[in-house]
Coordinates of C-alpha atoms in Angstrom, one line a residue:
X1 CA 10.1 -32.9 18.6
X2 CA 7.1 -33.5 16.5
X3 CA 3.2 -32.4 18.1
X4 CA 0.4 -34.6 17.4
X5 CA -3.1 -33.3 17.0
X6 CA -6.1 -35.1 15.3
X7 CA -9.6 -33.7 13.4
X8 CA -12.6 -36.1 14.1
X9 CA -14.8 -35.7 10.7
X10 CA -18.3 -37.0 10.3
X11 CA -20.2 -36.2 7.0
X12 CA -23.5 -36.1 8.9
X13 CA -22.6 -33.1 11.1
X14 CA -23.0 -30.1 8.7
X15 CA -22.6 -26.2 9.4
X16 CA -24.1 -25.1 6.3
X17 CA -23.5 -24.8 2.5
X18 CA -20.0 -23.3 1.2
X19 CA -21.5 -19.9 0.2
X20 CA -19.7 -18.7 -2.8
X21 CA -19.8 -14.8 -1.3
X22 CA -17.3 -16.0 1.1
X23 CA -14.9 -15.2 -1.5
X24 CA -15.6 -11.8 -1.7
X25 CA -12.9 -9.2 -2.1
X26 CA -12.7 -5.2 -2.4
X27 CA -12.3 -2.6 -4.6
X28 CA -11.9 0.7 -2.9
X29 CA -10.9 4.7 -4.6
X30 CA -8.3 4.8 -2.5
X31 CA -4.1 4.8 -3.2
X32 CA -3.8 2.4 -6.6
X33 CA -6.6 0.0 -6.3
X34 CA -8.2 1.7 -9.1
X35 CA -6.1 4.1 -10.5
X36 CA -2.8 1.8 -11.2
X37 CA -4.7 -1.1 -10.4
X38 CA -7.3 -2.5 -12.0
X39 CA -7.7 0.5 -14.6
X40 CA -4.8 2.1 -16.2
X41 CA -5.1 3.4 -20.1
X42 CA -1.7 3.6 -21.2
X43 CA -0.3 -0.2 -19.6
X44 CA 0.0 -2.7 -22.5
X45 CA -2.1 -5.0 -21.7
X46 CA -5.3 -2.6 -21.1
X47 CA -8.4 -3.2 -23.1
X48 CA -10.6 -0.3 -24.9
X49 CA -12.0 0.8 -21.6
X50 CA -8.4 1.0 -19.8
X51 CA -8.3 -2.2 -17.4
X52 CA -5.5 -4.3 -17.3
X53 CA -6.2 -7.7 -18.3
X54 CA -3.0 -9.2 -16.8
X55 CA -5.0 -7.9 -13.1
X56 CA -7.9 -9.3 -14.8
X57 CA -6.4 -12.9 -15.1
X58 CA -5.3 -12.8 -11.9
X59 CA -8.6 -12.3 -10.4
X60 CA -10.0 -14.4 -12.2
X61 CA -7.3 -17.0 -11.1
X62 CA -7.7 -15.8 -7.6
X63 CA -11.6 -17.3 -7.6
X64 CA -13.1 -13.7 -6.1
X65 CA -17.0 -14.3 -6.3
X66 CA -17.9 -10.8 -5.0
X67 CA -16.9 -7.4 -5.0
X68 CA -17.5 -4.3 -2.5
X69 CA -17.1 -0.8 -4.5
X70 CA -16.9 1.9 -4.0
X71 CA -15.4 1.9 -0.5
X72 CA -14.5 2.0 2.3
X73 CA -13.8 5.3 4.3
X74 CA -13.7 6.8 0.8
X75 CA -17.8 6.2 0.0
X76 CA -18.3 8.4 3.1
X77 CA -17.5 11.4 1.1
X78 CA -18.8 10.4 -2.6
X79 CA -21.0 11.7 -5.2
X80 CA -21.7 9.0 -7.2
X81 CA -23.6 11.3 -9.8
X82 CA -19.1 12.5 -10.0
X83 CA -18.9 9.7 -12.0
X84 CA -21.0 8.8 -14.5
X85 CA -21.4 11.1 -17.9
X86 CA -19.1 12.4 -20.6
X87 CA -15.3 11.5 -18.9
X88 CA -14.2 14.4 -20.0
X89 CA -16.8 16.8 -17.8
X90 CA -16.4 15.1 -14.8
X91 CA -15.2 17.2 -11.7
X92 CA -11.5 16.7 -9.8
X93 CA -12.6 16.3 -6.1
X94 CA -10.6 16.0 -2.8
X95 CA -10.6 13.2 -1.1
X96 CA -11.3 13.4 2.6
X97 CA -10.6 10.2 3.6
X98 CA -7.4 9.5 2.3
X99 CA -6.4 13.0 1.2
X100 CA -5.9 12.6 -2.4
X101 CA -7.7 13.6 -5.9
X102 CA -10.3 12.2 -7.6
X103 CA -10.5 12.2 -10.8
X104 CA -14.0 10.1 -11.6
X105 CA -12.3 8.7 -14.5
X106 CA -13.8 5.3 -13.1
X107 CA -17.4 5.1 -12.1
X108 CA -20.1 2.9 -11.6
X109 CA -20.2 2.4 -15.5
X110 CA -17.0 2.0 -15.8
X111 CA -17.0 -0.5 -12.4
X112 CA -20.0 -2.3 -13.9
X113 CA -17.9 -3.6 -17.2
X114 CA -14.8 -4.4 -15.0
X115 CA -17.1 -6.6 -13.1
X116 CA -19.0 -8.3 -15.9
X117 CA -15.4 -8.9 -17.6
X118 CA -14.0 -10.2 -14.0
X119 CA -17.6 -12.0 -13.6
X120 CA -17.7 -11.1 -10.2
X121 CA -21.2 -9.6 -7.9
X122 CA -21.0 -6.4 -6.7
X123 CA -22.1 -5.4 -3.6
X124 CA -22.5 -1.3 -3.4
X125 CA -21.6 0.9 -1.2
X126 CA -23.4 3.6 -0.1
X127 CA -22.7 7.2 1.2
X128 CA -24.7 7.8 5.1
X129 CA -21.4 9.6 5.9
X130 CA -22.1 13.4 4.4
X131 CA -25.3 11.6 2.2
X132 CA -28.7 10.4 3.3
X133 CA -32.4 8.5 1.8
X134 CA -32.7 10.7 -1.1
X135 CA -29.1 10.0 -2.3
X136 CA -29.1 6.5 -1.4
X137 CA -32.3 6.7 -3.7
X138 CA -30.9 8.0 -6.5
X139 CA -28.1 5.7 -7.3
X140 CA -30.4 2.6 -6.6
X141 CA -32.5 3.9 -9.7
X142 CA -29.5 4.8 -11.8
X143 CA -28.1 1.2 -11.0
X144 CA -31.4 -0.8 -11.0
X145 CA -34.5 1.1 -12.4
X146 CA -35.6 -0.5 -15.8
X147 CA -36.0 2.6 -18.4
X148 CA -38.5 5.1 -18.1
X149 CA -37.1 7.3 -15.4
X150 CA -34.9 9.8 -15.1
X151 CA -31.8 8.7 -13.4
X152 CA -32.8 5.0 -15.2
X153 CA -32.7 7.0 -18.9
X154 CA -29.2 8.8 -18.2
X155 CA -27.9 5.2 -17.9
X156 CA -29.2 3.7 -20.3
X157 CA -29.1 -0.2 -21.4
X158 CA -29.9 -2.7 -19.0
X159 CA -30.4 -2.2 -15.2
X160 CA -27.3 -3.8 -13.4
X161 CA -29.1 -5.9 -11.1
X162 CA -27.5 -5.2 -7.9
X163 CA -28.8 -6.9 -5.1
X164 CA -26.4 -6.4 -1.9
X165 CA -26.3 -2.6 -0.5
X166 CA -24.1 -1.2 2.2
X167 CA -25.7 1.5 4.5
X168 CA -22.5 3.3 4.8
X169 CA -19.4 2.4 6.0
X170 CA -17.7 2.3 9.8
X171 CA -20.2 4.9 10.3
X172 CA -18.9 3.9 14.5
X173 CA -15.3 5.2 13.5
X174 CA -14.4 8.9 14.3
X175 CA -11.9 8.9 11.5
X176 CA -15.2 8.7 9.5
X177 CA -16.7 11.5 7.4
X178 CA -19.8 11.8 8.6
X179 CA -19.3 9.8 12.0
X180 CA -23.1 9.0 13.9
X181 CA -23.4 7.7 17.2
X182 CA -25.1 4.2 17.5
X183 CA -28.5 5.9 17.5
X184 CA -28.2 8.2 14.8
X185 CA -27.0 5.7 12.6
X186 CA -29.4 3.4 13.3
X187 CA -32.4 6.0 12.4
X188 CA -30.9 6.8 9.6
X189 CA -30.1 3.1 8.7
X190 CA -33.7 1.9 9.3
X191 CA -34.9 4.9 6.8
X192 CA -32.6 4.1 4.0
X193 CA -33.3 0.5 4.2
X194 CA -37.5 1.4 4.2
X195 CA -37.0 4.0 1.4
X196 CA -34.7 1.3 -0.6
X197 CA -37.5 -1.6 -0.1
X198 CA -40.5 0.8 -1.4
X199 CA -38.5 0.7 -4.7
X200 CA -36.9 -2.9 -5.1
X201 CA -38.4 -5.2 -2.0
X202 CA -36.2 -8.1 -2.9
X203 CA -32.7 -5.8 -1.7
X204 CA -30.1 -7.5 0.7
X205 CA -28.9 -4.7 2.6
X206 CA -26.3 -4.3 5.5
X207 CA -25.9 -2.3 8.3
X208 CA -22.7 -1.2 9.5
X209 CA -21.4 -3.0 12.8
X210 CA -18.6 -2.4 14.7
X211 CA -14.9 -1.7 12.7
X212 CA -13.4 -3.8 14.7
X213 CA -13.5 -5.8 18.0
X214 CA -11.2 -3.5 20.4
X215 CA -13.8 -0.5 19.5
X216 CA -15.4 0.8 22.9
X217 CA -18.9 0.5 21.7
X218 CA -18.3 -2.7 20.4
X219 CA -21.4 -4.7 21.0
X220 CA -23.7 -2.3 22.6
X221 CA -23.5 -0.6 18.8
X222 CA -24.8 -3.4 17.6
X223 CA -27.3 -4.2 19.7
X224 CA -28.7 -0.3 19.2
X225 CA -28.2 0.0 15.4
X226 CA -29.9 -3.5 15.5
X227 CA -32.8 -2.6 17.9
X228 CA -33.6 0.7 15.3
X229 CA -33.5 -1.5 12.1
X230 CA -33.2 -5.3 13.0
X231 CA -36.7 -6.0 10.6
X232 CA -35.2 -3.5 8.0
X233 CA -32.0 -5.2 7.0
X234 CA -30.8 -8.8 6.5
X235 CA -27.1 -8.5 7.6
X236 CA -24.7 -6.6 9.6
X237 CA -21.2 -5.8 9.1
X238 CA -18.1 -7.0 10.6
X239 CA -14.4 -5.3 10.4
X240 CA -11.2 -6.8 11.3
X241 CA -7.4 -6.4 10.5
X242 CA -4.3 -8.2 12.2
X243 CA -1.1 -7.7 12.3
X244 CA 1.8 -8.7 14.6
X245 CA 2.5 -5.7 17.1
X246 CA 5.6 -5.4 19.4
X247 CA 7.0 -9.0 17.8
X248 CA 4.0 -10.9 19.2
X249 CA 4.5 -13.5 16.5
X250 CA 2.3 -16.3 18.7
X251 CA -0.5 -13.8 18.8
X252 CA -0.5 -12.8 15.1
X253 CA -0.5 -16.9 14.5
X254 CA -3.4 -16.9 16.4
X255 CA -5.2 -13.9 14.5
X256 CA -8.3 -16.6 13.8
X257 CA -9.2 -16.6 17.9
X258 CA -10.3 -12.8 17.6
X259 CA -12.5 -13.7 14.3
X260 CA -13.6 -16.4 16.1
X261 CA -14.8 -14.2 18.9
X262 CA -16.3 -11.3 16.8
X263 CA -18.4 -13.6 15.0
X264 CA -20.2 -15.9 18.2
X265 CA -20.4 -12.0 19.7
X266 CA -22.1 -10.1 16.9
X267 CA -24.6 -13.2 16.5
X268 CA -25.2 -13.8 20.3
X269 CA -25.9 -9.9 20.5
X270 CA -28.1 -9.9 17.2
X271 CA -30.4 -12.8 18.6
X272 CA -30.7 -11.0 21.5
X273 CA -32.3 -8.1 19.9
X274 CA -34.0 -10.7 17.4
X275 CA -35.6 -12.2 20.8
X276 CA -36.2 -8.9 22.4
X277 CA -38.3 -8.0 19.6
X278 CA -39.9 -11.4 19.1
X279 CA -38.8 -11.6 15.6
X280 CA -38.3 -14.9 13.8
X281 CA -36.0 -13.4 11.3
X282 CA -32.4 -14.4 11.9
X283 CA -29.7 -11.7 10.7
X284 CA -26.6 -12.7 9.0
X285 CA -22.5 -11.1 9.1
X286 CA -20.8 -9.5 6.3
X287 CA -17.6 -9.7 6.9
X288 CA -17.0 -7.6 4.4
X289 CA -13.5 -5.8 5.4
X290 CA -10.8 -8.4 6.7
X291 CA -7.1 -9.0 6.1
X292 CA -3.3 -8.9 7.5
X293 CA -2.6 -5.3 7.7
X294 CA 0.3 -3.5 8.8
X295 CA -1.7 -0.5 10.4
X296 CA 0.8 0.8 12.8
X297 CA 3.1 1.6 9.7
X298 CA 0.1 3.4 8.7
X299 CA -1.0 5.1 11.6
X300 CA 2.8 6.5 12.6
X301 CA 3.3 7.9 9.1
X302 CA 2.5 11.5 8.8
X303 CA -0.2 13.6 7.0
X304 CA 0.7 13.9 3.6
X305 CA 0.7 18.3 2.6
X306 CA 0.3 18.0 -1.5
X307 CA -3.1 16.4 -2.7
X308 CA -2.5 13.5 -5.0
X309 CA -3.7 11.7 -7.7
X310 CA -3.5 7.9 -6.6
X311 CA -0.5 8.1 -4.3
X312 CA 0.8 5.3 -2.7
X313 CA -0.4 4.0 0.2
X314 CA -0.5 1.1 2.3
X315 CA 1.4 -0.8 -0.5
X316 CA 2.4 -3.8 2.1
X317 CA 4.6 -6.8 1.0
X318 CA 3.3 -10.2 2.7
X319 CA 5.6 -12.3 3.5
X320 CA 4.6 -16.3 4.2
X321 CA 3.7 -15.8 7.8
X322 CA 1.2 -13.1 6.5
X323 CA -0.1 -16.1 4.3
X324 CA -0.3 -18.7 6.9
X325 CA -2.5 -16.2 9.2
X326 CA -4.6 -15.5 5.8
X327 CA -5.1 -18.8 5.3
X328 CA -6.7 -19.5 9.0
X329 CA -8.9 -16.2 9.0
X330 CA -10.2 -18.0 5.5
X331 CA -10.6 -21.6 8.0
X332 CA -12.5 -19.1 10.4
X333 CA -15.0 -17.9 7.9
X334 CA -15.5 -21.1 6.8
X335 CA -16.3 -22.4 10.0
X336 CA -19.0 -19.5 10.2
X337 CA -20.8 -20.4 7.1
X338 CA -24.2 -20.9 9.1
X339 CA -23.7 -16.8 9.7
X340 CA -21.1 -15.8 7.8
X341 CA -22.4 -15.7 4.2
X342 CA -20.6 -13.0 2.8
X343 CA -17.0 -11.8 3.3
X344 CA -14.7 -9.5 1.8
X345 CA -10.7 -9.6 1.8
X346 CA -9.7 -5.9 1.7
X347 CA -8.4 -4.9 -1.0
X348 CA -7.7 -6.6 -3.6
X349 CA -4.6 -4.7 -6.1
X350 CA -1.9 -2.9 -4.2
X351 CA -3.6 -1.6 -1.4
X352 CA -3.0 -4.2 1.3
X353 CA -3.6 -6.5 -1.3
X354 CA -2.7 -10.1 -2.6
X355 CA -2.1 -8.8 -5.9
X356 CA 0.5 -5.9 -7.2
X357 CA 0.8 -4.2 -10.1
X358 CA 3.7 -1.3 -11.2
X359 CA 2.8 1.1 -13.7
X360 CA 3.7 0.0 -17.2
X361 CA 4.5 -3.0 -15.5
X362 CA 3.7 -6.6 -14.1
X363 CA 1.4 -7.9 -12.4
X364 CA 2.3 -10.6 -9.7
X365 CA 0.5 -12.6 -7.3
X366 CA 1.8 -11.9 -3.3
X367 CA 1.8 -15.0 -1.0
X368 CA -1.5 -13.8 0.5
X369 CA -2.8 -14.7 -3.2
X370 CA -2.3 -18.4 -2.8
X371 CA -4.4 -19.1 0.1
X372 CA -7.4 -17.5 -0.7
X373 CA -7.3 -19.1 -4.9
X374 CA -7.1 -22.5 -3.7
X375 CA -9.3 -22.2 -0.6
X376 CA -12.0 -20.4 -3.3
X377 CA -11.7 -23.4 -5.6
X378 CA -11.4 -26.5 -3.1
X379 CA -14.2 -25.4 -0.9
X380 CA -17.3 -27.3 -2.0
X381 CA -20.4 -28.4 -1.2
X382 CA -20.8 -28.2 2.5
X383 CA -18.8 -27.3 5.8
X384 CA -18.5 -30.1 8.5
X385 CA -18.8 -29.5 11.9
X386 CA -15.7 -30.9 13.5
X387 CA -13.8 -31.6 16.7
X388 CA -9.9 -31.1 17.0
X389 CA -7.9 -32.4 19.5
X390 CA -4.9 -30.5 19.7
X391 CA -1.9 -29.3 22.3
X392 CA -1.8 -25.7 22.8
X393 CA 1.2 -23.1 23.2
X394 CA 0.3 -19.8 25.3
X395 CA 0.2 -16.2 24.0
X396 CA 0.1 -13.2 25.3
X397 CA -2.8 -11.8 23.4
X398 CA -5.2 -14.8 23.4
X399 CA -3.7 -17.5 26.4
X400 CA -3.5 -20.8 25.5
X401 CA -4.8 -21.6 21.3
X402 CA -4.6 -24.7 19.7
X403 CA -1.7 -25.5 17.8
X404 CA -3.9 -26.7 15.1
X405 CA -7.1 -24.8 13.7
X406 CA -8.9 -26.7 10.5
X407 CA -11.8 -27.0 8.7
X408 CA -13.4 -29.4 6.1
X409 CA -15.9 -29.0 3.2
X410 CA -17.5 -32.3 1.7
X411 CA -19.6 -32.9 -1.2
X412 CA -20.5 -36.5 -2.2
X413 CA -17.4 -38.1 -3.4
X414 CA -15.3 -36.2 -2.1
X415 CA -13.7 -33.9 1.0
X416 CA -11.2 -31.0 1.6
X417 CA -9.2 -30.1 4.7
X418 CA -7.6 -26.8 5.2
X419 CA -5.5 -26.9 8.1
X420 CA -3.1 -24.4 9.8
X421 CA 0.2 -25.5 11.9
X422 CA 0.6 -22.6 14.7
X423 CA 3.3 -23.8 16.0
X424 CA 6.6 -21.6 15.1
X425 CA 9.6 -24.3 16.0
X426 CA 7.5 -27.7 15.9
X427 CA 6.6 -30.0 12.5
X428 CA 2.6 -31.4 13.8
X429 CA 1.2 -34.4 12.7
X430 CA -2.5 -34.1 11.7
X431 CA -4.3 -37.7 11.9
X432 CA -8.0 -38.1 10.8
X433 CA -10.2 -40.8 9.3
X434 CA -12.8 -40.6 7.0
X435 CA -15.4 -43.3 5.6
X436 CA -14.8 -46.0 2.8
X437 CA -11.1 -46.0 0.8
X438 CA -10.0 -42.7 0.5
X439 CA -7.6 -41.7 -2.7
X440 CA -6.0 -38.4 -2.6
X441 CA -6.8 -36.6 -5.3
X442 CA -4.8 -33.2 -4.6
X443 CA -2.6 -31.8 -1.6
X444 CA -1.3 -28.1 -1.2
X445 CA 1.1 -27.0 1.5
X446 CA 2.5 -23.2 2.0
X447 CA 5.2 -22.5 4.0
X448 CA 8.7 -22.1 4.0
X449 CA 12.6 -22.4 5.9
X450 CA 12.2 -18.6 5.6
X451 CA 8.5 -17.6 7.4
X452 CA 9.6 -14.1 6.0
X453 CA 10.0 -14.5 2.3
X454 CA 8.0 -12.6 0.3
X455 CA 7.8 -12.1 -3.9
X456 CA 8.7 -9.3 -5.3
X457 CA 8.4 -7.6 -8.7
X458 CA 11.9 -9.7 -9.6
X459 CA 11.2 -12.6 -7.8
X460 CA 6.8 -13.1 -8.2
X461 CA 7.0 -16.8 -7.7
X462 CA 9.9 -17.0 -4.3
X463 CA 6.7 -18.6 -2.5
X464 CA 4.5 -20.3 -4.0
X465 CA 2.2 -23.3 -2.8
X466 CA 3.6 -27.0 -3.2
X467 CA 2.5 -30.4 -3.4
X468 CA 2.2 -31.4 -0.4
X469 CA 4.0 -35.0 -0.1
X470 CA 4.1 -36.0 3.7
X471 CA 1.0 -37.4 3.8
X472 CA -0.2 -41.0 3.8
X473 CA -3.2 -43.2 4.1
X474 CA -3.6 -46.3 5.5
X475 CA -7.0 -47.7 4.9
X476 CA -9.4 -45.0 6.0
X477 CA -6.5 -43.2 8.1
X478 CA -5.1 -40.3 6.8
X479 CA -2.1 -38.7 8.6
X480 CA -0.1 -35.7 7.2
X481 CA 2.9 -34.0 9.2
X482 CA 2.6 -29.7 8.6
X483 CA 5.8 -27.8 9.4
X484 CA 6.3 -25.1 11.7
X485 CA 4.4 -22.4 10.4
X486 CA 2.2 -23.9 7.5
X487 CA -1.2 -24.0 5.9
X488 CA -2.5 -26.9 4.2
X489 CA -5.3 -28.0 1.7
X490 CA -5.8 -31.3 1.3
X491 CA -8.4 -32.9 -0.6
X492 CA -9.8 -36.9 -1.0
X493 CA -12.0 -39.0 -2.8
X494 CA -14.1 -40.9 -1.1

């Protein structure tokens, strides 16, 4: 039996413009994202400064606009003076947060060329966990302070230019170092943020929201942190991770409802405060941790006793239902791009992440990889506001979700649907019109007879995106037919 849904388009009715942060992803000191990862001396393909170029190619490839370094739970417990200086003199420190070693091999100077080479933004992280204003002051003027000061003269060369600054991370979460309750860390927010401006006015910072939607304080911690520092920061943060628990396949399909919902809830609870305080300034999300994760796995696995240098962890293999759910969450941000404006996949080499890398080894590009690269490059100009009319199938999780989620981009000449098929048994066909004679230009479809396939060090290309062929057009008619369990890109001249 084949479903039927449509997507009603109309230029006209725009969200906003594509914002190029959207396609932000993360680099975090924590298992081998760094160490293994991106940097790693001895591999053959590493350049004078130790990063691999084969990672670097495939970031490239990937389209990631934006960075977040250095972390994640692991910032909460930095000293970023660790890692700057003479290599060789830099301290061995523990590492809290994921109990490991650091080494400081890599630090912000070291970050800094990996990102010009990657030609990515970096948006910094900074420690509120065991760190406060005069800390958070320091490493602004090591990173942007022209020359003439002290931190700015230890650097030396050109400022980096960093514009978007995290006050902390999950600073809600007990697992935290540092953990504040809603109050505390929205004093301490409002100060950095004040102490930041007196030095650079033209900052983007963000405040920590909630680490994810199921927290108990969810809302009400934004609406304090907010209340504290609403005129004193331009975004706030949003956390989410999904994975199917206790075989709930339907829900995990459906991952994109819960974004759906964090978003409309952080913004209705940030006008609020916005109109409580009869402010005219409008703050934005970061979504700036998201992806499938396997955290259960995570969670159930025990302490580790020895203290590690880069161990591995969280090391997940996607499989092409993993894929199909990264490609909706990416539908979902999209569809948020009037508040949405930055986003971060987390992470982005080997640590739940769409690329892998072995020591002395190859690179290769998980499914997860080929969602996000051609959603990066197809999504142009701007995102349309559109109506679906799809059936629905029940789940235990969310009720009863459209079969069908999509968006669309558009930019004169030309238009892009990304579309997702929910379903897990039924082929849906997808039937929309748009203006003039439309001529395809290029189609993508991911899926597979096996919704667990994965690639693998042997096997890096078992699933990869294909042309999409079940599609035609008849006048200004397009209907395509996705199989169970697929993501689509499809894009038209017009």
């Amino acid at each position: 039996m084949t479903l039927r849904a449509s997507l009603h388009l109309d230029p006209a009715r725009v969200v906003a413009p594509v914002s190029r942060r959207t396609f932000g992803s993360f680099v975090e000191h924590m298992g081998r994202c760094v160490y293994g990862g991106i940097y790693e001396p001895s591999h053959p393909s590493a350049d004078a400064d130790g990063f691999r170029q084969d990672v670097l190619s495939l970031v490239r490839e990937m389209g990631v606009s934006l960075v977040r370094y250095p972390g994640g739970n692991f910032v909460s417990g930095y000293r970023w003076e660790d890692g700057i200086g003479p290599v060789e003199s830099r301290p061995v420190r523990r590492d809290l947060a994921w109990h490991s070693l650091e080494t400081n091999e890599v630090g912000i100077d070291e970050f800094m060329r990996w990102a010009a080479q990657a030609g990515v933004e970096v948006m910094y992280a900074l420690n509120l966990g065991t760190r406060g204003v005069q800390e958070a002051l320091d490493v602004h003027e090591y990173l942007n302070q022209p020359e003439g000061t002290h931190l700015s003269d230890r650097r030396g060369g050109k400022p980096y230019g960093i514009s978007m600054f995290c006050l902390g991370n999950e600073m809600d979460g007990p697992w935290q170092t540092g953990h504040k309750t809603a109050h505390e860390y929205g004093r301490l927010a409002a100060e950095t943020a004040r102490a930041l401006r007196s030095a650079e006015p033209g900052l983007e910072l963000i405040a920590c929201g909630s680490s994810n939607s199921a927290m108990p304080t969810f809302g009400a911690w934004e609406a304090t942190v907010l209340e504290l520092a609403y005129d004193a920061v331009d975004y706030i943060s949003a956390h989410a991770y999904y994975e199917p628990l206790d075989g709930d396949l339907a829900s995990f399909l459906a991952s994109a409802v819960d974004m759906d919902h964090f978003v409309t809830s952080v913004t209705a609870t940030a006008d609020s405060v916005a109109a409580r305080l009869k402010s005219k300034k409008r703050i934005n999300i970061s979504f700036d941790e998201w992806n499938v994760w396997y955290l259960s796995r995570f969670q159930n696995a025990p302490t580790p006793t020895e203290w590690e240098v880069a161990p591995r962890v969280i090391e997940d293999h996607y499989n092409v239902t993993d894929a199909v759910v990264v490609g909706s969450l990416l539908i979902s941000l999209l569809r948020h791009s009037d508040r949405v404006t930055a986003a971060c996949q987390a992470q982005l080499v080997n640590v739940i992440a769409p690329i892998r890398a072995e020591s002395s080894g190859p690179a290769w590009r998980q499914t997860t990889f080929h969602p996000f690269a051609l959603t990066s490059r197809l999504a142009t100009g701007e995102v349309l506001d559109i109506q679906i009319d799809s059936p629905t199938y029940a789940t235990p999780r969310f009720g009863d979700v459209p079969v069908i989620d999509a968006v669309a981009t558009h930019e004169p000449g030309s238009l892009t649907v990304f579309a997702v098929n929910r379903s897990q048994n039924e082929p849906t066909e997808l039937t929309f019109s748009v203006g003039g004679a439309p001529e395809l230009a290029e189609a993508w479809l991911l899926a597979d007879a096996d919704p667990t396939a994965t690639n693998t060090q042997e096997n890096p290309d078992r699933v990869i995106p294909q042309p999409f062929e079940d599609i035609t057009i008849d006048g200004d008619t397009i209907r395509v037919t996705l199989p169970p369990i697929a993501w689509a890109a499809i894009r038209l001249t017009t």
